[in-house]
Coordinates of C-alpha atoms in Angstrom, one line a residue:
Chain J
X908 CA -10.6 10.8 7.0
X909 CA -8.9 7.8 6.5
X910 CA -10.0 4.3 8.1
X911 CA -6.6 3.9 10.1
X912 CA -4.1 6.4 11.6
X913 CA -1.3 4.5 9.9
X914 CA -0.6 1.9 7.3
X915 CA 2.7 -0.1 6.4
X916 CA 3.3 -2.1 3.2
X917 CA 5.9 -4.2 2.7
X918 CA 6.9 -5.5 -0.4
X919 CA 7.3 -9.5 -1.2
X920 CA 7.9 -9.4 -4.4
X921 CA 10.2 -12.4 -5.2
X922 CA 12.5 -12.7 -8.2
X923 CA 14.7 -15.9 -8.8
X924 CA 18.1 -15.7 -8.2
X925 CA 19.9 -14.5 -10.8
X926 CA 17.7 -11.9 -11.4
X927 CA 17.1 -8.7 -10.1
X928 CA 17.4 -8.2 -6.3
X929 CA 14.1 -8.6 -4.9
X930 CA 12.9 -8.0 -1.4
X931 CA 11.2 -11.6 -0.8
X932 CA 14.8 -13.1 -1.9
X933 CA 16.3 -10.8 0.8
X934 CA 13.8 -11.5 3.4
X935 CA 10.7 -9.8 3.5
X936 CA 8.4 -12.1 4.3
X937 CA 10.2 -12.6 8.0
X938 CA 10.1 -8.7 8.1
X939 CA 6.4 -9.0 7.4
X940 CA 5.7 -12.0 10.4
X941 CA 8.3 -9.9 12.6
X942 CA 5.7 -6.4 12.0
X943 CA 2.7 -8.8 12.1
X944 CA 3.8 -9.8 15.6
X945 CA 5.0 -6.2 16.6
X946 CA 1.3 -5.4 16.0
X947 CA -0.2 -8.4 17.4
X948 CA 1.9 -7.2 20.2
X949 CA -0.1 -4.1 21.0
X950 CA -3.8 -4.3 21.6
X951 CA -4.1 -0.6 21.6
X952 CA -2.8 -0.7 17.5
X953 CA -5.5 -3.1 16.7
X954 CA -7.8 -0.9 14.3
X955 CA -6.1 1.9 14.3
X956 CA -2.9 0.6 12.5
X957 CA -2.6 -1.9 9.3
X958 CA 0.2 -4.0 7.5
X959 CA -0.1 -5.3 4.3
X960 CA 1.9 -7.1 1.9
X961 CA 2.2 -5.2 -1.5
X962 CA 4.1 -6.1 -4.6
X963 CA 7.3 -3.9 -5.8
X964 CA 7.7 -0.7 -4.4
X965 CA 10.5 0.3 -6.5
X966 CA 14.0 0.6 -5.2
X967 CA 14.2 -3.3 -6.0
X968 CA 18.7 -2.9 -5.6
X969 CA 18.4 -1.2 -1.6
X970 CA 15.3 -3.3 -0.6
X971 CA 13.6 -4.8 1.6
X972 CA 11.4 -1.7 1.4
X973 CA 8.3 -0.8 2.9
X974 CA 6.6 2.7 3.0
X975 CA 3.9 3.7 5.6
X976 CA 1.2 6.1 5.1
X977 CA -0.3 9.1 5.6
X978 CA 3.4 10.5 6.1
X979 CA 4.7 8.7 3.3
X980 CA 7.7 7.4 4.9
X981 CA 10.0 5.2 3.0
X982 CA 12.3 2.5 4.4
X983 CA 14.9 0.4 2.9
X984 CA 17.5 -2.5 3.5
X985 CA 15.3 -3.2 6.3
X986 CA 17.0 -5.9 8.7
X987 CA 15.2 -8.1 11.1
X988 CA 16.9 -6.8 14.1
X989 CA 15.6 -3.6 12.6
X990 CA 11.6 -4.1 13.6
X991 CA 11.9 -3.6 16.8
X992 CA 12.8 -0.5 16.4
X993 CA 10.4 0.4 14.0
X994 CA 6.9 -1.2 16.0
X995 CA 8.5 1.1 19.2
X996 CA 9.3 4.1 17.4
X997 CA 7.4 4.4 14.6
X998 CA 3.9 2.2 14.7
X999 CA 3.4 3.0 18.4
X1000 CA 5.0 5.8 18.6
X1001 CA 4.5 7.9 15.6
X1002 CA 8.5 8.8 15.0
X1003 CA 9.8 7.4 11.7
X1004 CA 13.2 5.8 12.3
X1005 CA 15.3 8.0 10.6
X1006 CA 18.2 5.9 10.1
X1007 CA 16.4 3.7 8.4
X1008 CA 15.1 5.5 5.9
X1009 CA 15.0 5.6 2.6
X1010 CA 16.7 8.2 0.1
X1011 CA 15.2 8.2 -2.6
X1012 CA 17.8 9.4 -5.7
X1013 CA 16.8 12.4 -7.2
Chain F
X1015 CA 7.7 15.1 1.9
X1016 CA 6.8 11.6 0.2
X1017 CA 8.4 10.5 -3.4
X1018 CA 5.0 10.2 -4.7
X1019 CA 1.9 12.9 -4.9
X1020 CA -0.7 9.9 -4.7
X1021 CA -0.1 6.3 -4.4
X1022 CA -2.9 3.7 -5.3
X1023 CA -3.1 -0.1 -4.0
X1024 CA -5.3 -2.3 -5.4
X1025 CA -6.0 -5.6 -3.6
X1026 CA -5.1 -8.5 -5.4
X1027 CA -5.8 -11.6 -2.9
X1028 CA -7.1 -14.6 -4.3
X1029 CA -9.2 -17.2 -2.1
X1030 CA -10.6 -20.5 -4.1
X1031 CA -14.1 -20.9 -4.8
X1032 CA -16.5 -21.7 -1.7
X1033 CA -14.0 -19.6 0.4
X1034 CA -14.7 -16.1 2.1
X1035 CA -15.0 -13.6 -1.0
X1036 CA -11.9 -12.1 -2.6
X1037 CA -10.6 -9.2 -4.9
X1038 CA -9.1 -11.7 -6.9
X1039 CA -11.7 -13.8 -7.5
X1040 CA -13.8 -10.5 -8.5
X1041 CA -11.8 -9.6 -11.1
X1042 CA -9.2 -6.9 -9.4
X1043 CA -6.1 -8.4 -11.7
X1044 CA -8.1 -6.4 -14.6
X1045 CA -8.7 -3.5 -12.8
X1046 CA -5.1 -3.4 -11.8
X1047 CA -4.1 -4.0 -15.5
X1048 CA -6.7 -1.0 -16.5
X1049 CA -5.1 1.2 -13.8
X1050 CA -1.5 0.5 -15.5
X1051 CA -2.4 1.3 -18.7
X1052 CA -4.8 4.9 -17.7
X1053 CA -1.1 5.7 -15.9
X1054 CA 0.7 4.5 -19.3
X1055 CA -1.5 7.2 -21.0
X1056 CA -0.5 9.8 -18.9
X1057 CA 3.3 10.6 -19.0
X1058 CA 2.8 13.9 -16.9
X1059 CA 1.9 11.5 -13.7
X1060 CA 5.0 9.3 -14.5
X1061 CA 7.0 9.6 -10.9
X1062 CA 4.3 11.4 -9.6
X1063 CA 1.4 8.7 -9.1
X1064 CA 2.8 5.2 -7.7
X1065 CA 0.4 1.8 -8.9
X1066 CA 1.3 -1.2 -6.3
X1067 CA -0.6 -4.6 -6.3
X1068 CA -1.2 -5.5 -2.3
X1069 CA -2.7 -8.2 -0.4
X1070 CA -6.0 -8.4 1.2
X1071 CA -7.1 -5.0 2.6
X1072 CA -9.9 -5.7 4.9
X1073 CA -13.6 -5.3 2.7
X1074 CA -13.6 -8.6 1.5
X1075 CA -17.1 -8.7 1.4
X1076 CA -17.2 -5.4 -0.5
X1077 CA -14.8 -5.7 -2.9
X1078 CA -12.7 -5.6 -5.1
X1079 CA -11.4 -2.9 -3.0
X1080 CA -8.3 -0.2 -3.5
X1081 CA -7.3 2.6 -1.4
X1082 CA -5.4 6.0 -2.6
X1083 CA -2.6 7.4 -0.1
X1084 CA -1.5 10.0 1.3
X1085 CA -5.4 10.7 1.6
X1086 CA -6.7 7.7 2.5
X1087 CA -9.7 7.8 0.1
X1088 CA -11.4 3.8 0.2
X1089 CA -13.1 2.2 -2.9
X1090 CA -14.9 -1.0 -2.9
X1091 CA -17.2 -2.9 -5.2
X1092 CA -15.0 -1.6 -8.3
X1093 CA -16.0 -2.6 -12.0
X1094 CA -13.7 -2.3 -14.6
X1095 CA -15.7 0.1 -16.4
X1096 CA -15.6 2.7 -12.9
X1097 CA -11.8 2.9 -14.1
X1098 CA -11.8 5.9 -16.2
X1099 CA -13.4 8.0 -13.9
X1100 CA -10.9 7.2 -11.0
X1101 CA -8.5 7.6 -13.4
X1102 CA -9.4 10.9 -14.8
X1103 CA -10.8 12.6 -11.7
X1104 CA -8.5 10.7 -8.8
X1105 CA -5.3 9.9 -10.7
X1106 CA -5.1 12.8 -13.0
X1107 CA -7.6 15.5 -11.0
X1108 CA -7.1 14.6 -7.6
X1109 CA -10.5 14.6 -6.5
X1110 CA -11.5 11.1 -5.4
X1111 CA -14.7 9.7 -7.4
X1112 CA -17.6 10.2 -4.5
X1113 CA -19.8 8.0 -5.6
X1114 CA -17.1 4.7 -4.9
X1115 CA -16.3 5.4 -1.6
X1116 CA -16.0 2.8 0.6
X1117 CA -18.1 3.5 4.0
X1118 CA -16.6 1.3 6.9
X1119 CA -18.6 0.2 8.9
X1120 CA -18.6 2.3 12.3

């Protein structure tokens, strides 16, 4: 079985501007701090649940993206008035915010 | 369902010399770089397997350290030439290499 029950990664990757969207140019690393404290937050999470920062996820034109495993649930254009919502629901709940997530084209 | 059948995150933090022991510093760029290239090799897992960089994952002591989602399998203590066999038993088989296991402490 896996060390934690659930783990979220949120992309920083940073581009200049100019460039490609990126999710660090579009504020990912608040979304990060925001989760961090969302975590911090929550005794009960410590151990069981884990954030880390990862590099490009992929849909680099709708991010900030993260994706949380075991369920493999994708989010996208991620806002900070967002993470709320997300620690409540999702990392102490275990319900992925629907609205929120991401669609990947297929 | 997730976009990706397996998704593998290899920990790429980098602490000076003298500091607490990291992935970086043990040569995880390289086995990043040797992860990219056994997915390169292998168009049939294109948009099937996902390769993202990420920050520090816990192990430091035991790394360089990666873990595989949806299934949660943990390696640590890496070497560059352990690659092919994750590669061609994890990535392409699906059955995680046994013998690179991380064991977390209880």
């Amino acid at each position: 079985m896996s060390r934690f029950e659930r783990h979220f990664f949120v992309c920083q990757q940073q581009r200049p501007p100019m460039a490609k969207p990126s999710c660090g140019a579009r504020g990912s690393a608040e979304l990060y701090g925001l989760l961090e404290e969302g975590l911090a937050a929550h005794p009960e999470l410590w151990g069981r649940v884990q954030l880390t920062a990862c590099g490009c996820l992929g849909p680099c034109f709708d991010g900030p993206s993260l994706v949380v495993y075991p369920e493999g649930v994708w989010y996208a254009g991620v806002k900070a008035e967002d993470i709320r919502e997300i620690v409540e629901s999702h990392m102490l709940g275990g319900r992925p915010v629907e609205r929120l997530r991401y669609q990947w084209p297929q």
